mmCIF file of C-alpha atoms in Angstrom:
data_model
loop_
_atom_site.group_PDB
_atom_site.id
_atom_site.type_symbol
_atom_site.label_atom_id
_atom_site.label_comp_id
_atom_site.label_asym_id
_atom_site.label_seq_id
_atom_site.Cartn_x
_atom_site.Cartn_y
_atom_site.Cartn_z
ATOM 1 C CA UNK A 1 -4.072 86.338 88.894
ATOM 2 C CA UNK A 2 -1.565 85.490 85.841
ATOM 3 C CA UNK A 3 -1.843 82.668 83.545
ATOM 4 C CA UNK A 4 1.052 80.928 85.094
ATOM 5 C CA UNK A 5 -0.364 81.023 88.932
ATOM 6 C CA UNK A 6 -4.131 80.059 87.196
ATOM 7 C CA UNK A 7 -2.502 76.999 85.805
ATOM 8 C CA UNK A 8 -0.452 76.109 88.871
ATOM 9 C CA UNK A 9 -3.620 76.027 90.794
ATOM 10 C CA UNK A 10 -5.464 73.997 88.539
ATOM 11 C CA UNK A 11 -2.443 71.387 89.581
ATOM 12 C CA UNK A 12 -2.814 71.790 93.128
ATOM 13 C CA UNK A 13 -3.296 68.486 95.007
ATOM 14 C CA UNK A 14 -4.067 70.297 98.123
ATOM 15 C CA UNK A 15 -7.340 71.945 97.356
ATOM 16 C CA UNK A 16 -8.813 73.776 100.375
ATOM 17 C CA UNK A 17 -11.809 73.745 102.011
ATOM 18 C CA UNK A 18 -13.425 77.161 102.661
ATOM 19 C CA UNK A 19 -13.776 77.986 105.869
ATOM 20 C CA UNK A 20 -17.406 78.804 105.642
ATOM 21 C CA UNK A 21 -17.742 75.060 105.805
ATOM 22 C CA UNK A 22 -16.005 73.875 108.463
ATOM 23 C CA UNK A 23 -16.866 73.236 111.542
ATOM 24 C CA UNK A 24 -15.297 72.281 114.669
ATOM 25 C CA UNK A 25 -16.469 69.677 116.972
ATOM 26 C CA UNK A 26 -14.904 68.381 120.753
ATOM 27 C CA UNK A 27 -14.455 64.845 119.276
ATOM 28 C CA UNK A 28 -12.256 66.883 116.814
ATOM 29 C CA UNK A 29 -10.345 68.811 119.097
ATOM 30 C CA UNK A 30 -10.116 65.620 121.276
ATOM 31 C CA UNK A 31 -8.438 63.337 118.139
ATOM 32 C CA UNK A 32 -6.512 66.805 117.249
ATOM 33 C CA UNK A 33 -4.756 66.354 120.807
ATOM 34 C CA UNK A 34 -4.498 62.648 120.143
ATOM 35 C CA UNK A 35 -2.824 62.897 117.167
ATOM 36 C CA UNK A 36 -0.116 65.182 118.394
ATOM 37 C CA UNK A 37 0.902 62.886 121.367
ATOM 38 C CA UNK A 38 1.115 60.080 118.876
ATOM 39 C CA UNK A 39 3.293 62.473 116.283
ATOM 40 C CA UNK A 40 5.761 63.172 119.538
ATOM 41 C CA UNK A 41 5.987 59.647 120.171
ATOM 42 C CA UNK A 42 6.637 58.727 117.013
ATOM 43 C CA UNK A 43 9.133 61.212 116.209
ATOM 44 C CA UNK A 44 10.778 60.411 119.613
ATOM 45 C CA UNK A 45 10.954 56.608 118.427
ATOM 46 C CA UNK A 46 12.201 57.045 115.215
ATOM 47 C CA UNK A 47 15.023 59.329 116.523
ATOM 48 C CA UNK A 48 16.174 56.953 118.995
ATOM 49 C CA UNK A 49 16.260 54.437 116.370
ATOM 50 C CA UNK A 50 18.566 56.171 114.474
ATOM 51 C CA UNK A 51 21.096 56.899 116.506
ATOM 52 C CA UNK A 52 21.027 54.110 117.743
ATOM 53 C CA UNK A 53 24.063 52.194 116.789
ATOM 54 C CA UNK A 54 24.045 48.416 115.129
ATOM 55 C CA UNK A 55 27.060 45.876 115.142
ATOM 56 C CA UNK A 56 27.563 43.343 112.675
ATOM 57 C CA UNK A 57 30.183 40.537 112.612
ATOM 58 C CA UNK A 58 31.902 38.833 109.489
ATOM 59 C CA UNK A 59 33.633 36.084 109.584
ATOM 60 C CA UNK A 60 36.555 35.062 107.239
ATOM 61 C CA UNK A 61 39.131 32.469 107.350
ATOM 62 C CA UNK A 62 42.416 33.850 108.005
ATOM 63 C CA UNK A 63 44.459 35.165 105.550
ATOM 64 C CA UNK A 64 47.472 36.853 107.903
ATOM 65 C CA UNK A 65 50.758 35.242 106.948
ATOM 66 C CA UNK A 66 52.135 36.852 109.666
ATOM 67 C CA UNK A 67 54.616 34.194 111.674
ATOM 68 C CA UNK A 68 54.898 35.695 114.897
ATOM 69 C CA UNK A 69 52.581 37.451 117.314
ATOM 70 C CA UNK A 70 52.978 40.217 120.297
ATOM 71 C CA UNK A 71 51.771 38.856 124.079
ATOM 72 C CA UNK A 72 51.520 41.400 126.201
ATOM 73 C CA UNK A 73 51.787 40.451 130.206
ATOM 74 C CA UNK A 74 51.993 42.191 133.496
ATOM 75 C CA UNK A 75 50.993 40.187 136.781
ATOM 76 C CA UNK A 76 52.241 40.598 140.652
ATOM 77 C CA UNK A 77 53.137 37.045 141.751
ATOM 78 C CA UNK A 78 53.393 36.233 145.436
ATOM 79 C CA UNK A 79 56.441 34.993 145.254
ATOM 80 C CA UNK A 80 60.164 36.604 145.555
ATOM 81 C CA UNK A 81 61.523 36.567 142.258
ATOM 82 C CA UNK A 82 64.467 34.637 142.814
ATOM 83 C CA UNK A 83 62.457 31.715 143.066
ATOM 84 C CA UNK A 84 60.670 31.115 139.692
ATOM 85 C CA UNK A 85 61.250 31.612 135.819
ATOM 86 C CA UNK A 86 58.754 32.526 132.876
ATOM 87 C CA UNK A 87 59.336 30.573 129.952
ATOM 88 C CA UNK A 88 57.203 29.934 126.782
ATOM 89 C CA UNK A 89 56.886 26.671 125.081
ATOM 90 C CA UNK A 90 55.032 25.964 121.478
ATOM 91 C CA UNK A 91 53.971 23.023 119.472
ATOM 92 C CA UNK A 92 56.480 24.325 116.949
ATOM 93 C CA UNK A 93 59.329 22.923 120.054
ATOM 94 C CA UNK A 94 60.427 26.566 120.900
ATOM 95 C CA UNK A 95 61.648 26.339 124.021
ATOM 96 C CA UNK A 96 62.639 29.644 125.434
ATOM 97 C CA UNK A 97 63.139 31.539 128.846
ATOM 98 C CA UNK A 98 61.989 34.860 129.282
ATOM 99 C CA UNK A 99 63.623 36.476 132.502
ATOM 100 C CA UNK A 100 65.991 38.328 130.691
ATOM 101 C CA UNK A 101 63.806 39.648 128.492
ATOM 102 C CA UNK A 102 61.164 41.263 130.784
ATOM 103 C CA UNK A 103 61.224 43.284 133.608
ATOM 104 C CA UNK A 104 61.001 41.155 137.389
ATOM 105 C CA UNK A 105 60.611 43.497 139.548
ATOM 106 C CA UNK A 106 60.714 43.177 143.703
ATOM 107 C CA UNK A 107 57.789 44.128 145.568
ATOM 108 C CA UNK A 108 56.253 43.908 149.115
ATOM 109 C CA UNK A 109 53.310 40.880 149.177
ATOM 110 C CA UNK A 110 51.412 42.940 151.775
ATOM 111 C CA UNK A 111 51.644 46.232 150.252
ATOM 112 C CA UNK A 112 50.706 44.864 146.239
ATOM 113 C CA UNK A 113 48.163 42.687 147.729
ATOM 114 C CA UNK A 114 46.613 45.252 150.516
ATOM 115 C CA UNK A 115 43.659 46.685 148.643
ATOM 116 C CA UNK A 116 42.269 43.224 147.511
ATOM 117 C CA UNK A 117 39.327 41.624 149.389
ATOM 118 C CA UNK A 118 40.721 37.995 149.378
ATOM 119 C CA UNK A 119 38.851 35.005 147.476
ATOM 120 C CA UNK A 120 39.511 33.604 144.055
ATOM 121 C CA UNK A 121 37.942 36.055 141.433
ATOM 122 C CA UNK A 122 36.053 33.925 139.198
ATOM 123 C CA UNK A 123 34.391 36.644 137.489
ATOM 124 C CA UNK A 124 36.322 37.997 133.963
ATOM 125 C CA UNK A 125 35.366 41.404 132.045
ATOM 126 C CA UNK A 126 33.481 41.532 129.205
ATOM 127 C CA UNK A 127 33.739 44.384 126.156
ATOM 128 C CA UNK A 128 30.691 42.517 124.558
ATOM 129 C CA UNK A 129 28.079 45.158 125.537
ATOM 130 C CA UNK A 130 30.836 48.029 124.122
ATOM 131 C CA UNK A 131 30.126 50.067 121.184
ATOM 132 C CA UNK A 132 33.031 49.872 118.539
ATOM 133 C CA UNK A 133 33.372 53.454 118.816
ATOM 134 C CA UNK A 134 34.247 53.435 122.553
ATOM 135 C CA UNK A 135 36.557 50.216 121.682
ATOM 136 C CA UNK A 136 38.407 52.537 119.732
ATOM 137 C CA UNK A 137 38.737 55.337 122.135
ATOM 138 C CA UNK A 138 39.600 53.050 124.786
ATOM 139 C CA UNK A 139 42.335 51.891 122.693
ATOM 140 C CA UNK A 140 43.675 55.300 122.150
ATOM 141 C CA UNK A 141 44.173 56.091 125.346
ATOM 142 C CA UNK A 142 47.593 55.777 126.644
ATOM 143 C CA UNK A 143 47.312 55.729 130.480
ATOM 144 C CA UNK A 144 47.971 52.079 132.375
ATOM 145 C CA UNK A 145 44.749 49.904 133.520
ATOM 146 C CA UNK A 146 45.667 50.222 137.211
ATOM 147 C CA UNK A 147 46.142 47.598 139.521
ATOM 148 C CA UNK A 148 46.394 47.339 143.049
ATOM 149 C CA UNK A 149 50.293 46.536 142.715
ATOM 150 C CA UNK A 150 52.327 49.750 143.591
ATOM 151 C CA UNK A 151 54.619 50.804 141.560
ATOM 152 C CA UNK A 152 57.365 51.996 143.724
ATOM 153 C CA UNK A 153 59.858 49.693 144.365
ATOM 154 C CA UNK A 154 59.325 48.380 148.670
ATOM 155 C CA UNK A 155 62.025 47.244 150.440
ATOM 156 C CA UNK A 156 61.769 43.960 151.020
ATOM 157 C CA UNK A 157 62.526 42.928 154.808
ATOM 158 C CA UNK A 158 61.768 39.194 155.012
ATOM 159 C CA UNK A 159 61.049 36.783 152.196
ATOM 160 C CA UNK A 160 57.477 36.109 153.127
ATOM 161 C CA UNK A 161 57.007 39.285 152.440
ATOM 162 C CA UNK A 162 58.170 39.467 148.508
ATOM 163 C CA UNK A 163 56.296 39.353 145.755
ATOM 164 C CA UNK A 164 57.307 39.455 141.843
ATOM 165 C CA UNK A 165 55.392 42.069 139.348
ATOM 166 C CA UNK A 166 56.350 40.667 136.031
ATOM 167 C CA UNK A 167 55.950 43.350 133.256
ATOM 168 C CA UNK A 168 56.719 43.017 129.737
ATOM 169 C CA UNK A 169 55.949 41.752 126.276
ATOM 170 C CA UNK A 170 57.362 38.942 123.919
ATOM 171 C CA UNK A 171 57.095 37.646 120.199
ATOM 172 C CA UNK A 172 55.488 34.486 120.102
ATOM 173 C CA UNK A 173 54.636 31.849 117.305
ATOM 174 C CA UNK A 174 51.329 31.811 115.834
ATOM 175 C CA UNK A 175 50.405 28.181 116.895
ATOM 176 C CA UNK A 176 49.370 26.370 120.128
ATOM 177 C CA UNK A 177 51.531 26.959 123.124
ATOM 178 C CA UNK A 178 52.147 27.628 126.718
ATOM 179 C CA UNK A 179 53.199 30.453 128.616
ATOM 180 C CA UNK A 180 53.946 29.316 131.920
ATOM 181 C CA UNK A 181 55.228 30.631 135.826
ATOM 182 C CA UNK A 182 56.610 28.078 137.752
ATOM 183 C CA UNK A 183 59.250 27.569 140.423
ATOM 184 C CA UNK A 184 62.971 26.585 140.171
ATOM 185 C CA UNK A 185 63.614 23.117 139.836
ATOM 186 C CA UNK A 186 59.560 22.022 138.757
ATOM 187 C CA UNK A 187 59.536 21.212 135.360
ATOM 188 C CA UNK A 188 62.714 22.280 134.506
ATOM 189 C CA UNK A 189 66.629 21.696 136.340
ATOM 190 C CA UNK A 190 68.445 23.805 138.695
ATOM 191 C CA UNK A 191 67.953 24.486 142.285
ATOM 192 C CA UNK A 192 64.843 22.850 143.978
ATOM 193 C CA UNK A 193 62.506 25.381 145.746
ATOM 194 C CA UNK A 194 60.681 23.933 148.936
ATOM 195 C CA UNK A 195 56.769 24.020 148.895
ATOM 196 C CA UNK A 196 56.770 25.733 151.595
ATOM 197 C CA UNK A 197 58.126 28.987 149.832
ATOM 198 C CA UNK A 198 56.305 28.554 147.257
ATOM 199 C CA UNK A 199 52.845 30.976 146.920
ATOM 200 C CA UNK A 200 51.280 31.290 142.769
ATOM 201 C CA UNK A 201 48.524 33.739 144.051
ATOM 202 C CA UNK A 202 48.711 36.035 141.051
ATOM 203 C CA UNK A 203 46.780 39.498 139.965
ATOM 204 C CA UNK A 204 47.036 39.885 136.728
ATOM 205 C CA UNK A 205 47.117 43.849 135.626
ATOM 206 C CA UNK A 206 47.225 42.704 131.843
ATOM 207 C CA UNK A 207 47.404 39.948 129.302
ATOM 208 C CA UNK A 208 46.703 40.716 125.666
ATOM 209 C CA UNK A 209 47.305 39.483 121.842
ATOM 210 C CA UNK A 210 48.922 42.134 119.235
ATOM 211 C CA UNK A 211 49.823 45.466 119.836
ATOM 212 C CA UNK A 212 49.324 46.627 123.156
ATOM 213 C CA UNK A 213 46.493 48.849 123.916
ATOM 214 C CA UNK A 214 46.723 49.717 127.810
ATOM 215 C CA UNK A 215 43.442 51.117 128.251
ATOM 216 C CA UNK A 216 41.488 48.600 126.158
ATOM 217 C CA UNK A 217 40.316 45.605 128.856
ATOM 218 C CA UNK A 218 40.710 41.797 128.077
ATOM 219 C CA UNK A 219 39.163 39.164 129.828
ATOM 220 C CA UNK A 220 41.653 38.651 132.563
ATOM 221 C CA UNK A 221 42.767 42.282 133.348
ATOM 222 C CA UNK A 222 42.411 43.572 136.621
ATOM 223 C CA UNK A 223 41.522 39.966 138.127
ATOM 224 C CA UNK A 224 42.958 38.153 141.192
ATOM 225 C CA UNK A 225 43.494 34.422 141.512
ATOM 226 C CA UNK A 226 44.209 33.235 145.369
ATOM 227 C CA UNK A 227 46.369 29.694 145.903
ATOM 228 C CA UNK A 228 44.826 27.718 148.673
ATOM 229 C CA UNK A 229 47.730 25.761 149.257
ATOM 230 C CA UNK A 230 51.443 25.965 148.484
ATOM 231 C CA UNK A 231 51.560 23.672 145.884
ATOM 232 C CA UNK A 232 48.578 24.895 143.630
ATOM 233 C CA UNK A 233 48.418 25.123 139.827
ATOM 234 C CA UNK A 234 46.186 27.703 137.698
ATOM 235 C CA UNK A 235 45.847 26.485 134.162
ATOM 236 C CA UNK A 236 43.990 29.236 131.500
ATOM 237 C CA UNK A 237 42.821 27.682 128.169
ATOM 238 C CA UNK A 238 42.894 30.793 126.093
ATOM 239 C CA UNK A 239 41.372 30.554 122.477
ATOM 240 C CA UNK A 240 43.236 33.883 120.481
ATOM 241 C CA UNK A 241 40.481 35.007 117.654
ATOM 242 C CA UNK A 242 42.125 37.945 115.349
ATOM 243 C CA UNK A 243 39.835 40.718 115.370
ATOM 244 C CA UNK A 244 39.154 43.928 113.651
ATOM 245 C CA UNK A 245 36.606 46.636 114.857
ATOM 246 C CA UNK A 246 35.590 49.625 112.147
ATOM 247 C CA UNK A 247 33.181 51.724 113.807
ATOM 248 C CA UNK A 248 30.906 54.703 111.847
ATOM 249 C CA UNK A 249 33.165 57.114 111.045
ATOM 250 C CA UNK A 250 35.333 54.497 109.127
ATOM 251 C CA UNK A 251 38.086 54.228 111.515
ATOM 252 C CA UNK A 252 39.499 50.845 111.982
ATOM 253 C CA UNK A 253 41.264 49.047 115.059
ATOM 254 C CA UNK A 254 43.100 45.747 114.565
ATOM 255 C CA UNK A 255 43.772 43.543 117.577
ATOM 256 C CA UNK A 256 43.055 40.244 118.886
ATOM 257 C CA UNK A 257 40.601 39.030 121.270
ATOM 258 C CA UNK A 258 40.289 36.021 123.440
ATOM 259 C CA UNK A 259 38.201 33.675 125.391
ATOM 260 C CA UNK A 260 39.295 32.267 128.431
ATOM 261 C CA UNK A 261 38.274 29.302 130.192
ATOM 262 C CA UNK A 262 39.297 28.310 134.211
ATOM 263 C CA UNK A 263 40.977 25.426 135.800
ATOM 264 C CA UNK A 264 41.879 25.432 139.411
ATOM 265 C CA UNK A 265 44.278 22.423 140.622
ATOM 266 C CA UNK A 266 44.838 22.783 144.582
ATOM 267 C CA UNK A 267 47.388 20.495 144.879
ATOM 268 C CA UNK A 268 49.487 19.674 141.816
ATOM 269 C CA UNK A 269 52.092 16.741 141.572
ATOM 270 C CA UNK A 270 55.442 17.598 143.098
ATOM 271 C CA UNK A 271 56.521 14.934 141.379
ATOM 272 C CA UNK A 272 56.303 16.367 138.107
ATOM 273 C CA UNK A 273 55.831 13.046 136.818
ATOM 274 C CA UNK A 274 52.059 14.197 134.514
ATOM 275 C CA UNK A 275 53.848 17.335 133.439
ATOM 276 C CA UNK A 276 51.891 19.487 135.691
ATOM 277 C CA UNK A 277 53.722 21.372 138.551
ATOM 278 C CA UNK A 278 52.582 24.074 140.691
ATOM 279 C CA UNK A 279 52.520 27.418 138.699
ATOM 280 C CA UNK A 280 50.761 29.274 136.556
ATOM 281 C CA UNK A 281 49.450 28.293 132.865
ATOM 282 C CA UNK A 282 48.293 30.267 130.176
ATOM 283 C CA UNK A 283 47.690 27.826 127.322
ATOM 284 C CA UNK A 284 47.023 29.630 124.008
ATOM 285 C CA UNK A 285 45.820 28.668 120.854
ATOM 286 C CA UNK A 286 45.217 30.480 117.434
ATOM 287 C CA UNK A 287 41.941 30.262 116.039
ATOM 288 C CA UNK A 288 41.815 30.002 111.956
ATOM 289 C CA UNK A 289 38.775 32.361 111.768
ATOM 290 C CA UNK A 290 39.335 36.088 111.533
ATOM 291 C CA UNK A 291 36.336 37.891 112.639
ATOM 292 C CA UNK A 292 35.402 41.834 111.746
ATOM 293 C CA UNK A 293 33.120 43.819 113.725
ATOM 294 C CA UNK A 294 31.241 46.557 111.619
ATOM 295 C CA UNK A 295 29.275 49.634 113.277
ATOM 296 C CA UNK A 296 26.530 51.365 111.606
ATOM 297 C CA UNK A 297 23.758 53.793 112.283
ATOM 298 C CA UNK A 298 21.056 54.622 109.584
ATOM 299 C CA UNK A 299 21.384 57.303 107.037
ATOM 300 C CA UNK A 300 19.824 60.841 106.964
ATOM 301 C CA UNK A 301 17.637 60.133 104.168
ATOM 302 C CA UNK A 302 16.290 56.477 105.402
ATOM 303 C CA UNK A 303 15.795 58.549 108.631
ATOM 304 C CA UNK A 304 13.065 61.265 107.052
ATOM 305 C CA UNK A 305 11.328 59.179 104.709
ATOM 306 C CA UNK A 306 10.951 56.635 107.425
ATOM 307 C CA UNK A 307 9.527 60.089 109.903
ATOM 308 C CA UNK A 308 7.302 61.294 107.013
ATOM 309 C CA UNK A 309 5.582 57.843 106.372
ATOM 310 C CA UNK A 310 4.931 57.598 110.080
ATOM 311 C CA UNK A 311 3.603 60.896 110.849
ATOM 312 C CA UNK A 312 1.197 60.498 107.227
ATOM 313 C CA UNK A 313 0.005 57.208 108.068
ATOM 314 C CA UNK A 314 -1.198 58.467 110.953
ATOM 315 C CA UNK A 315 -2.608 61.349 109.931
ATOM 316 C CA UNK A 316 -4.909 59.272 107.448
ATOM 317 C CA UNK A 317 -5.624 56.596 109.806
ATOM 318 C CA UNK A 318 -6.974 59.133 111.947
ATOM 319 C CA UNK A 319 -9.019 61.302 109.461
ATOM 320 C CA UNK A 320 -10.230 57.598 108.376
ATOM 321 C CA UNK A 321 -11.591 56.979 112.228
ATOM 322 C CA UNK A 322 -13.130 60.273 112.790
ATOM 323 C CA UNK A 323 -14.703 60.140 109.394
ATOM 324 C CA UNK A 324 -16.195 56.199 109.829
ATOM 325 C CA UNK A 325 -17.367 57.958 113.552
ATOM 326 C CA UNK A 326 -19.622 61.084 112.787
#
């Protein structure tokens, strides 16, 4: 043996034991067995852990200086279209009517409205339990959420038969407003529609903040909403929350989200005297907290010190036990 390997093995930390003097034992072979389980489970739990992936949120006061905002919309109302108007109204006093600007398209009631079970859906979806990741795929995606409207146009034979898919999207002002559905001469002049034409069950396909992301869900997409009486009113109290998602690899996806509460008026006030006709109202307001989703999974290096201190530990806890029992 050289110099150099003598002195290395004066520095070894790992001196061995010759085997002339060990021995093997059943209690041993029996912690031996024990001890590899324990390793697998370990090992198993650790790995899980990290890739496991972890969400944090951050919250920040605004800072967009952005005046105007994207809605996106697209809802089969059962109601020929010749009957009602779309308009949007602010706190800034915009006033404007959107049937030019959108697409009103004919469509047969039965037909749109044949694959749905009847009752009001009450239930919204819900991207909390998502991974940011899959948020971001989702959003790539170009294909339509689909709905149980069809998309070819039906001839229409009688008028209890028509229904209205309204499709489109509109700038709107960044504060409080109200995006509304209602019928020809409530709330607003021109020719007076009878009740008795009058139908605001509604499934809405789509209704988003910011660009539009087709595949991404929101709260009320895909969701039907059945009138009980002619003269209903559906009222939506939507609180817009500007929202950025940045998943592992660093990509980032900026959109808005939105929660969305219910209110269900059977028979609203033909007199339009409280400002509440029959229709449909989405009521929106613009939160002044922008909030960023962050995902993460542990590193490489956390992940094999962590592994190594687990699978040492017990190694010495072990040796520890069998020593303190023979």
């Amino acid at each position: 043996m050289s110099s150099w390997a003598r002195t290395l093995s004066r520095l070894d930390a790992f001196s061995k034991v010759d085997s002339t003097y060990q021995a093997r034992s059943s209690s041993g072979g029996f912690l031996s067995v024990v001890v590899l389980a324990a390793m697998l489970l370990m090992v198993a739990s650790e790995l899980r852990d990290f890739l496991r992936y972890r969400q944090t949120h951050e919250f920040a006061v605004d800072a967009d200086m952005q005046q105007t905002l994207q809605v996106n919309f697209a809802m089969t109302v059962a109601m020929s279209c010749a009957l009602m108007r779309v308009d949007v109204l602010d706190a800034s006093g915009t006033r404007r009517n959107l049937d030019r600007g959108i697409s009103m398209q004919s469509v047969s009631r039965r037909r749109t409205f044949a694959a749905t079970h009847g009752g009001r859906t009450d239930k919204l979806n819900d991207i909390a339990d998502m991974h940011v990741h899959d948020i971001i795929a989702e959003a790539g995606r170009s294909r339509r959420v689909p709905g149980v409207h069809d998309k070819s146009v039906a001839k229409i034979n009688k008028l209890d038969d028509a229904a209205c898919r309204i499709e489109g999207s509109a700038a709107i002002n960044k504060v409080a407003g109200l995006f509304h559905i209602t019928a020809h001469g409530h709330g607003y002049g021109g020719a007076y529609v009878p009740s008795h034409l009058m139908n605001f069950t509604h499934y809405i396909d789509e209704l988003s903040f910011g660009p539009l992301y087709p595949s991404l869900d929101n709260p009320l997409d895909n969701t039907l909403h059945m009138a009980d009486d002619h003269v209903a009113a559906f009222r939506y109290f939507i609180s817009v929350v500007p929202t950025t998602y940045i998943d592992a690899s660093a990509h980032r996806l900026s959109t808005s989200q939105y929660a969305v509460k219910q209110y269900y008026k059977p028979h609203a006030d033909l007199s339009d005297l409280d400002g509440k006709p029959p229709g449909i109202f989405l009521e929106y307001s613009f939160e002044p907290i922008a909030v960023t989703v962050r995902e993460h999974r542990g590193s490489v290096v956390a992940f094999a010190v962590r592994l190594c201190a687990a699978v040492s530990g017990l190694f010495v806890a072990v040796g520890i036990a069998h020593w303190l029992l023979t």
